[in-house]
């Protein structure tokens, strides 16, 4: 399962773009020297990274649809990346474990937050392979695509303008995507229908929701 979510306000988008414009970028291969598929640039300056990742992280964590869909327990600091004409990120798998200062997280879900207008660049679509389906995302500024980290994906070459996005990885409380999706569905239906139910039956439904969460979570 994947979700497109509205994450950033116009002011937050403008601030991230301002930070990106004022900060040097480096070759993205610095963090994956052996990954020949990766041809992009990433923000490179600790205070700009902290400022921009704090804005995006806080925006994600205040978005109820994100919490309901992802059951996040760890969220890597979102990193702004840039693609100029000729740049792309060939088909690849994301690393299972991501080392952060002070913690290693498992990537269950990957996320791209779009920062500039799709009209401002050609190409640069994110293609995600889910089973036999090929999904394409080129979203509006402030929107994010959250997709399973175990899927093959790529960023198509940019042929005009600049693609500016932020990327992050999420460790979910519920590692198994089947269980995560079932809990998401159950919680959605309970939220939509629960108050119309006989109160005792609603209580029983809530018992099931809480017990599945209790027994399926791999972290508190
Ligand atoms: O820029 C994107 O949309 C995705 C980038 C990506 O796949 C990655 O950083 O692993
Ligand atoms: Fe990736």
PDB file of C-alpha atoms and ligand atoms in Angstrom:
ATOM      1  CA  UNK A   1       0.000   0.000   0.000  1.00  0.00           C
ATOM      2  CA  UNK A   2       1.060   3.554  -0.581  1.00  0.00           C
ATOM      3  CA  UNK A   3      -0.434   6.944   0.263  1.00  0.00           C
ATOM      4  CA  UNK A   4      -0.191  10.457  -1.137  1.00  0.00           C
ATOM      5  CA  UNK A   5      -0.406  12.912   1.760  1.00  0.00           C
ATOM      6  CA  UNK A   6      -0.528  16.693   2.091  1.00  0.00           C
ATOM      7  CA  UNK A   7       2.315  17.503   4.490  1.00  0.00           C
ATOM      8  CA  UNK A   8       3.789  21.017   4.237  1.00  0.00           C
ATOM      9  CA  UNK A   9       2.148  24.441   4.378  1.00  0.00           C
ATOM     10  CA  UNK A  10       3.053  27.090   1.786  1.00  0.00           C
ATOM     11  CA  UNK A  11       5.212  28.862   4.400  1.00  0.00           C
ATOM     12  CA  UNK A  12       7.094  25.629   5.178  1.00  0.00           C
ATOM     13  CA  UNK A  13       7.662  24.929   1.473  1.00  0.00           C
ATOM     14  CA  UNK A  14       8.997  28.467   1.004  1.00  0.00           C
ATOM     15  CA  UNK A  15      11.322  28.088   4.008  1.00  0.00           C
ATOM     16  CA  UNK A  16      12.694  24.736   2.767  1.00  0.00           C
ATOM     17  CA  UNK A  17      13.271  26.238  -0.686  1.00  0.00           C
ATOM     18  CA  UNK A  18      14.987  29.248   0.868  1.00  0.00           C
ATOM     19  CA  UNK A  19      17.295  26.965   2.869  1.00  0.00           C
ATOM     20  CA  UNK A  20      18.038  24.872  -0.241  1.00  0.00           C
ATOM     21  CA  UNK A  21      18.857  27.972  -2.304  1.00  0.00           C
ATOM     22  CA  UNK A  22      21.248  29.284   0.366  1.00  0.00           C
ATOM     23  CA  UNK A  23      23.100  26.017   1.039  1.00  0.00           C
ATOM     24  CA  UNK A  24      25.754  24.113  -0.894  1.00  0.00           C
ATOM     25  CA  UNK A  25      24.865  20.660  -2.212  1.00  0.00           C
ATOM     26  CA  UNK A  26      27.240  17.734  -2.746  1.00  0.00           C
ATOM     27  CA  UNK A  27      27.258  14.692  -4.992  1.00  0.00           C
ATOM     28  CA  UNK A  28      24.699  12.225  -3.602  1.00  0.00           C
ATOM     29  CA  UNK A  29      27.134   9.356  -4.076  1.00  0.00           C
ATOM     30  CA  UNK A  30      28.982  10.539  -0.983  1.00  0.00           C
ATOM     31  CA  UNK A  31      26.546   8.490   1.147  1.00  0.00           C
ATOM     32  CA  UNK A  32      26.478   5.548  -1.343  1.00  0.00           C
ATOM     33  CA  UNK A  33      29.884   5.559  -3.097  1.00  0.00           C
ATOM     34  CA  UNK A  34      29.266   2.178  -4.741  1.00  0.00           C
ATOM     35  CA  UNK A  35      25.793   3.001  -5.988  1.00  0.00           C
ATOM     36  CA  UNK A  36      26.235   3.893  -9.652  1.00  0.00           C
ATOM     37  CA  UNK A  37      22.450   4.288 -10.016  1.00  0.00           C
ATOM     38  CA  UNK A  38      22.466   7.407  -7.849  1.00  0.00           C
ATOM     39  CA  UNK A  39      23.047  10.638  -9.737  1.00  0.00           C
ATOM     40  CA  UNK A  40      21.744  13.502  -7.667  1.00  0.00           C
ATOM     41  CA  UNK A  41      22.874  16.140  -5.215  1.00  0.00           C
ATOM     42  CA  UNK A  42      22.122  16.439  -1.541  1.00  0.00           C
ATOM     43  CA  UNK A  43      22.078  19.299   0.930  1.00  0.00           C
ATOM     44  CA  UNK A  44      25.384  19.549   2.704  1.00  0.00           C
ATOM     45  CA  UNK A  45      25.628  21.730   5.780  1.00  0.00           C
ATOM     46  CA  UNK A  46      24.749  20.496   9.260  1.00  0.00           C
ATOM     47  CA  UNK A  47      22.719  23.503  10.431  1.00  0.00           C
ATOM     48  CA  UNK A  48      20.743  23.765   7.156  1.00  0.00           C
ATOM     49  CA  UNK A  49      20.106  20.020   7.322  1.00  0.00           C
ATOM     50  CA  UNK A  50      18.854  20.309  10.902  1.00  0.00           C
ATOM     51  CA  UNK A  51      16.655  23.338  10.161  1.00  0.00           C
ATOM     52  CA  UNK A  52      15.025  21.826   7.085  1.00  0.00           C
ATOM     53  CA  UNK A  53      14.662  18.324   8.510  1.00  0.00           C
ATOM     54  CA  UNK A  54      13.090  19.679  11.725  1.00  0.00           C
ATOM     55  CA  UNK A  55      10.445  21.537   9.683  1.00  0.00           C
ATOM     56  CA  UNK A  56       9.570  18.532   7.531  1.00  0.00           C
ATOM     57  CA  UNK A  57       9.732  16.001  10.362  1.00  0.00           C
ATOM     58  CA  UNK A  58       7.417  18.090  12.571  1.00  0.00           C
ATOM     59  CA  UNK A  59       4.996  18.524   9.664  1.00  0.00           C
ATOM     60  CA  UNK A  60       4.888  14.774   9.048  1.00  0.00           C
ATOM     61  CA  UNK A  61       4.395  13.944  12.709  1.00  0.00           C
ATOM     62  CA  UNK A  62       1.483  16.396  13.095  1.00  0.00           C
ATOM     63  CA  UNK A  63      -0.325  14.898  10.066  1.00  0.00           C
ATOM     64  CA  UNK A  64      -2.917  12.419  11.378  1.00  0.00           C
ATOM     65  CA  UNK A  65      -3.162  10.505   8.067  1.00  0.00           C
ATOM     66  CA  UNK A  66       0.569   9.841   8.229  1.00  0.00           C
ATOM     67  CA  UNK A  67       0.374   8.380  11.749  1.00  0.00           C
ATOM     68  CA  UNK A  68      -2.719   6.320  10.844  1.00  0.00           C
ATOM     69  CA  UNK A  69      -1.126   4.866   7.729  1.00  0.00           C
ATOM     70  CA  UNK A  70       2.514   4.407   8.789  1.00  0.00           C
ATOM     71  CA  UNK A  71       2.408   3.699  12.558  1.00  0.00           C
ATOM     72  CA  UNK A  72       5.784   5.482  12.715  1.00  0.00           C
ATOM     73  CA  UNK A  73       8.193   4.712  15.503  1.00  0.00           C
ATOM     74  CA  UNK A  74      11.335   6.243  13.968  1.00  0.00           C
ATOM     75  CA  UNK A  75      11.590   8.803  11.190  1.00  0.00           C
ATOM     76  CA  UNK A  76      14.980   9.554   9.631  1.00  0.00           C
ATOM     77  CA  UNK A  77      15.647  13.315   9.361  1.00  0.00           C
ATOM     78  CA  UNK A  78      14.319  14.234   5.896  1.00  0.00           C
ATOM     79  CA  UNK A  79      17.157  15.189   3.540  1.00  0.00           C
ATOM     80  CA  UNK A  80      16.700  17.697   0.719  1.00  0.00           C
ATOM     81  CA  UNK A  81      17.978  16.387  -2.615  1.00  0.00           C
ATOM     82  CA  UNK A  82      18.191  18.068  -6.011  1.00  0.00           C
ATOM     83  CA  UNK A  83      18.218  16.795  -9.587  1.00  0.00           C
ATOM     84  CA  UNK A  84      19.463  19.007 -12.408  1.00  0.00           C
ATOM     85  CA  UNK A  85      19.099  18.136 -16.117  1.00  0.00           C
ATOM     86  CA  UNK A  86      20.716  14.758 -16.800  1.00  0.00           C
ATOM     87  CA  UNK A  87      20.420  13.593 -13.181  1.00  0.00           C
ATOM     88  CA  UNK A  88      18.404  10.526 -12.159  1.00  0.00           C
ATOM     89  CA  UNK A  89      18.307   7.716  -9.650  1.00  0.00           C
ATOM     90  CA  UNK A  90      18.243   4.390 -11.480  1.00  0.00           C
ATOM     91  CA  UNK A  91      16.187   1.394 -10.329  1.00  0.00           C
ATOM     92  CA  UNK A  92      17.314   0.358  -6.877  1.00  0.00           C
ATOM     93  CA  UNK A  93      16.347  -1.145  -3.571  1.00  0.00           C
ATOM     94  CA  UNK A  94      16.601   0.950  -0.419  1.00  0.00           C
ATOM     95  CA  UNK A  95      18.905  -0.294   2.328  1.00  0.00           C
ATOM     96  CA  UNK A  96      17.089  -2.293   5.012  1.00  0.00           C
ATOM     97  CA  UNK A  97      18.935  -0.511   7.810  1.00  0.00           C
ATOM     98  CA  UNK A  98      19.840   3.141   7.953  1.00  0.00           C
ATOM     99  CA  UNK A  99      22.488   4.354  10.304  1.00  0.00           C
ATOM    100  CA  UNK A 100      21.703   7.653  11.969  1.00  0.00           C
ATOM    101  CA  UNK A 101      23.798   9.432  14.541  1.00  0.00           C
ATOM    102  CA  UNK A 102      22.823   7.556  17.697  1.00  0.00           C
ATOM    103  CA  UNK A 103      20.474   4.946  16.207  1.00  0.00           C
ATOM    104  CA  UNK A 104      20.014   2.473  13.399  1.00  0.00           C
ATOM    105  CA  UNK A 105      16.524   2.302  11.972  1.00  0.00           C
ATOM    106  CA  UNK A 106      14.856  -0.280   9.764  1.00  0.00           C
ATOM    107  CA  UNK A 107      13.293   1.207   6.635  1.00  0.00           C
ATOM    108  CA  UNK A 108       9.761  -0.147   6.340  1.00  0.00           C
ATOM    109  CA  UNK A 109       8.415   2.815   4.389  1.00  0.00           C
ATOM    110  CA  UNK A 110      10.188   5.286   2.121  1.00  0.00           C
ATOM    111  CA  UNK A 111       8.925   8.794   1.532  1.00  0.00           C
ATOM    112  CA  UNK A 112       9.501  11.585  -0.962  1.00  0.00           C
ATOM    113  CA  UNK A 113       8.216  15.072  -0.109  1.00  0.00           C
ATOM    114  CA  UNK A 114       8.001  17.263  -3.226  1.00  0.00           C
ATOM    115  CA  UNK A 115       9.180  20.869  -2.863  1.00  0.00           C
ATOM    116  CA  UNK A 116       9.047  22.517  -6.265  1.00  0.00           C
ATOM    117  CA  UNK A 117       6.286  22.834  -8.805  1.00  0.00           C
ATOM    118  CA  UNK A 118       5.993  19.975 -11.326  1.00  0.00           C
ATOM    119  CA  UNK A 119       5.626  22.647 -14.038  1.00  0.00           C
ATOM    120  CA  UNK A 120       9.141  23.848 -13.243  1.00  0.00           C
ATOM    121  CA  UNK A 121      10.854  20.691 -14.481  1.00  0.00           C
ATOM    122  CA  UNK A 122      10.460  17.930 -17.057  1.00  0.00           C
ATOM    123  CA  UNK A 123      11.096  14.291 -16.187  1.00  0.00           C
ATOM    124  CA  UNK A 124      11.978  13.462 -12.587  1.00  0.00           C
ATOM    125  CA  UNK A 125       8.983  11.192 -11.990  1.00  0.00           C
ATOM    126  CA  UNK A 126       9.310   8.677  -9.189  1.00  0.00           C
ATOM    127  CA  UNK A 127       8.429   5.216 -10.536  1.00  0.00           C
ATOM    128  CA  UNK A 128       7.546   2.552  -7.974  1.00  0.00           C
ATOM    129  CA  UNK A 129       7.042  -1.106  -8.869  1.00  0.00           C
ATOM    130  CA  UNK A 130       4.351  -2.730  -6.729  1.00  0.00           C
ATOM    131  CA  UNK A 131       3.878  -6.298  -7.970  1.00  0.00           C
ATOM    132  CA  UNK A 132       3.055  -5.956 -11.668  1.00  0.00           C
ATOM    133  CA  UNK A 133       1.862  -2.376 -11.256  1.00  0.00           C
ATOM    134  CA  UNK A 134       4.105   0.533 -12.238  1.00  0.00           C
ATOM    135  CA  UNK A 135       3.129   3.644 -10.331  1.00  0.00           C
ATOM    136  CA  UNK A 136       4.299   7.133 -11.267  1.00  0.00           C
ATOM    137  CA  UNK A 137       4.443  10.104  -8.912  1.00  0.00           C
ATOM    138  CA  UNK A 138       5.202  13.718  -9.691  1.00  0.00           C
ATOM    139  CA  UNK A 139       3.369  15.584  -6.980  1.00  0.00           C
ATOM    140  CA  UNK A 140       2.512  19.145  -6.032  1.00  0.00           C
ATOM    141  CA  UNK A 141       4.784  21.074  -3.656  1.00  0.00           C
ATOM    142  CA  UNK A 142       4.109  20.016  -0.066  1.00  0.00           C
ATOM    143  CA  UNK A 143       2.698  16.612  -1.011  1.00  0.00           C
ATOM    144  CA  UNK A 144       4.422  13.378  -0.084  1.00  0.00           C
ATOM    145  CA  UNK A 145       4.322   9.835  -1.372  1.00  0.00           C
ATOM    146  CA  UNK A 146       4.817   7.152   1.277  1.00  0.00           C
ATOM    147  CA  UNK A 147       5.550   3.743  -0.254  1.00  0.00           C
ATOM    148  CA  UNK A 148       6.915   0.374   0.863  1.00  0.00           C
ATOM    149  CA  UNK A 149      10.719   0.351   1.168  1.00  0.00           C
ATOM    150  CA  UNK A 150      10.827  -3.199  -0.165  1.00  0.00           C
ATOM    151  CA  UNK A 151       9.694  -2.083  -3.631  1.00  0.00           C
ATOM    152  CA  UNK A 152      11.989  -1.513  -6.604  1.00  0.00           C
ATOM    153  CA  UNK A 153      11.888   2.169  -7.579  1.00  0.00           C
ATOM    154  CA  UNK A 154      13.664   4.832  -9.604  1.00  0.00           C
ATOM    155  CA  UNK A 155      13.699   8.550 -10.382  1.00  0.00           C
ATOM    156  CA  UNK A 156      13.483   9.234 -14.109  1.00  0.00           C
ATOM    157  CA  UNK A 157      16.044  11.601 -15.673  1.00  0.00           C
ATOM    158  CA  UNK A 158      15.323  15.305 -15.341  1.00  0.00           C
ATOM    159  CA  UNK A 159      15.457  16.943 -18.780  1.00  0.00           C
ATOM    160  CA  UNK A 160      14.593  20.567 -17.893  1.00  0.00           C
ATOM    161  CA  UNK A 161      14.636  22.657 -14.726  1.00  0.00           C
ATOM    162  CA  UNK A 162      15.260  21.344 -11.269  1.00  0.00           C
ATOM    163  CA  UNK A 163      13.619  18.643  -9.168  1.00  0.00           C
ATOM    164  CA  UNK A 164      13.783  19.557  -5.487  1.00  0.00           C
ATOM    165  CA  UNK A 165      12.476  17.011  -2.977  1.00  0.00           C
ATOM    166  CA  UNK A 166      13.168  15.745   0.512  1.00  0.00           C
ATOM    167  CA  UNK A 167      13.491  12.048   1.236  1.00  0.00           C
ATOM    168  CA  UNK A 168      13.068  10.098   4.428  1.00  0.00           C
ATOM    169  CA  UNK A 169      12.666   6.558   5.710  1.00  0.00           C
ATOM    170  CA  UNK A 170      10.279   5.345   8.349  1.00  0.00           C
ATOM    171  CA  UNK A 171      10.421   2.465  10.765  1.00  0.00           C
ATOM    172  CA  UNK A 172       6.902   1.321  11.511  1.00  0.00           C
ATOM    173  CA  UNK A 173       5.652  -0.115  14.771  1.00  0.00           C
ATOM    174  CA  UNK A 174       4.096  -2.835  12.609  1.00  0.00           C
ATOM    175  CA  UNK A 175       6.820  -4.385  10.465  1.00  0.00           C
ATOM    176  CA  UNK A 176       4.604  -6.768   8.491  1.00  0.00           C
ATOM    177  CA  UNK A 177       2.894  -4.785   5.696  1.00  0.00           C
ATOM    178  CA  UNK A 178      -0.098  -7.142   5.648  1.00  0.00           C
ATOM    179  CA  UNK A 179      -0.718  -6.648   9.359  1.00  0.00           C
ATOM    180  CA  UNK A 180      -0.092  -2.897   9.063  1.00  0.00           C
ATOM    181  CA  UNK A 181      -2.640  -2.605   6.279  1.00  0.00           C
ATOM    182  CA  UNK A 182      -5.211  -4.707   8.128  1.00  0.00           C
ATOM    183  CA  UNK A 183      -4.849  -2.558  11.237  1.00  0.00           C
ATOM    184  CA  UNK A 184      -5.115   0.597   9.138  1.00  0.00           C
ATOM    185  CA  UNK A 185      -8.350  -0.656   7.523  1.00  0.00           C
ATOM    186  CA  UNK A 186      -9.818  -1.782  10.830  1.00  0.00           C
ATOM    187  CA  UNK A 187      -8.989   1.547  12.492  1.00  0.00           C
ATOM    188  CA  UNK A 188     -10.469   3.499   9.578  1.00  0.00           C
ATOM    189  CA  UNK A 189     -13.734   1.562   9.659  1.00  0.00           C
ATOM    190  CA  UNK A 190     -13.929   1.857  13.459  1.00  0.00           C
ATOM    191  CA  UNK A 191     -13.359   5.625  13.244  1.00  0.00           C
ATOM    192  CA  UNK A 192     -16.018   6.033  10.543  1.00  0.00           C
ATOM    193  CA  UNK A 193     -18.661   3.654  11.900  1.00  0.00           C
ATOM    194  CA  UNK A 194     -17.847   3.109  15.576  1.00  0.00           C
ATOM    195  CA  UNK A 195     -20.118   5.777  17.045  1.00  0.00           C
ATOM    196  CA  UNK A 196     -23.071   4.396  15.075  1.00  0.00           C
ATOM    197  CA  UNK A 197     -22.589   0.957  16.631  1.00  0.00           C
ATOM    198  CA  UNK A 198     -24.166  -0.518  19.722  1.00  0.00           C
ATOM    199  CA  UNK A 199     -21.786   0.779  22.453  1.00  0.00           C
ATOM    200  CA  UNK A 200     -21.002  -2.679  23.784  1.00  0.00           C
ATOM    201  CA  UNK A 201     -20.115  -3.954  20.317  1.00  0.00           C
ATOM    202  CA  UNK A 202     -18.014  -0.859  19.709  1.00  0.00           C
ATOM    203  CA  UNK A 203     -16.183  -1.684  22.935  1.00  0.00           C
ATOM    204  CA  UNK A 204     -15.533  -5.215  21.663  1.00  0.00           C
ATOM    205  CA  UNK A 205     -14.237  -3.828  18.383  1.00  0.00           C
ATOM    206  CA  UNK A 206     -11.895  -1.518  20.290  1.00  0.00           C
ATOM    207  CA  UNK A 207     -10.653  -4.508  22.279  1.00  0.00           C
ATOM    208  CA  UNK A 208      -9.723  -6.217  19.010  1.00  0.00           C
ATOM    209  CA  UNK A 209      -8.005  -3.050  17.713  1.00  0.00           C
ATOM    210  CA  UNK A 210      -5.959  -2.605  20.887  1.00  0.00           C
ATOM    211  CA  UNK A 211      -5.070  -6.281  21.172  1.00  0.00           C
ATOM    212  CA  UNK A 212      -3.872  -6.512  17.584  1.00  0.00           C
ATOM    213  CA  UNK A 213      -1.746  -3.446  18.199  1.00  0.00           C
ATOM    214  CA  UNK A 214      -0.498  -4.963  21.470  1.00  0.00           C
ATOM    215  CA  UNK A 215       0.500  -8.297  19.938  1.00  0.00           C
ATOM    216  CA  UNK A 216       1.635  -7.123  16.502  1.00  0.00           C
ATOM    217  CA  UNK A 217       3.783  -4.137  17.546  1.00  0.00           C
ATOM    218  CA  UNK A 218       7.473  -4.797  17.593  1.00  0.00           C
ATOM    219  CA  UNK A 219       8.076  -1.697  19.704  1.00  0.00           C
ATOM    220  CA  UNK A 220       6.045   0.110  22.354  1.00  0.00           C
TER     221      UNK A 220
HETATM  222  O1  LIG B   1      13.843  11.236  -4.921  1.00  0.00           O
HETATM  223  C1  LIG B   1      13.030  10.338  -4.820  1.00  0.00           C
HETATM  224  O2  LIG B   1      11.831  10.483  -5.120  1.00  0.00           O
HETATM  225  C2  LIG B   1      13.452   8.971  -4.311  1.00  0.00           C
HETATM  226  C3  LIG B   1      14.906   8.877  -3.981  1.00  0.00           C
HETATM  227  C4  LIG B   1      15.293   7.494  -3.578  1.00  0.00           C
HETATM  228  O3  LIG B   1      14.802   6.530  -4.086  1.00  0.00           O
HETATM  229  C5  LIG B   1      16.281   7.294  -2.518  1.00  0.00           C
HETATM  230  O4  LIG B   1      16.873   8.261  -2.035  1.00  0.00           O
HETATM  231  O5  LIG B   1      16.501   6.140  -2.121  1.00  0.00           O
HETATM  232 FE1  LIG B   2      15.298   4.803  -2.963  1.00  0.00          FE
END
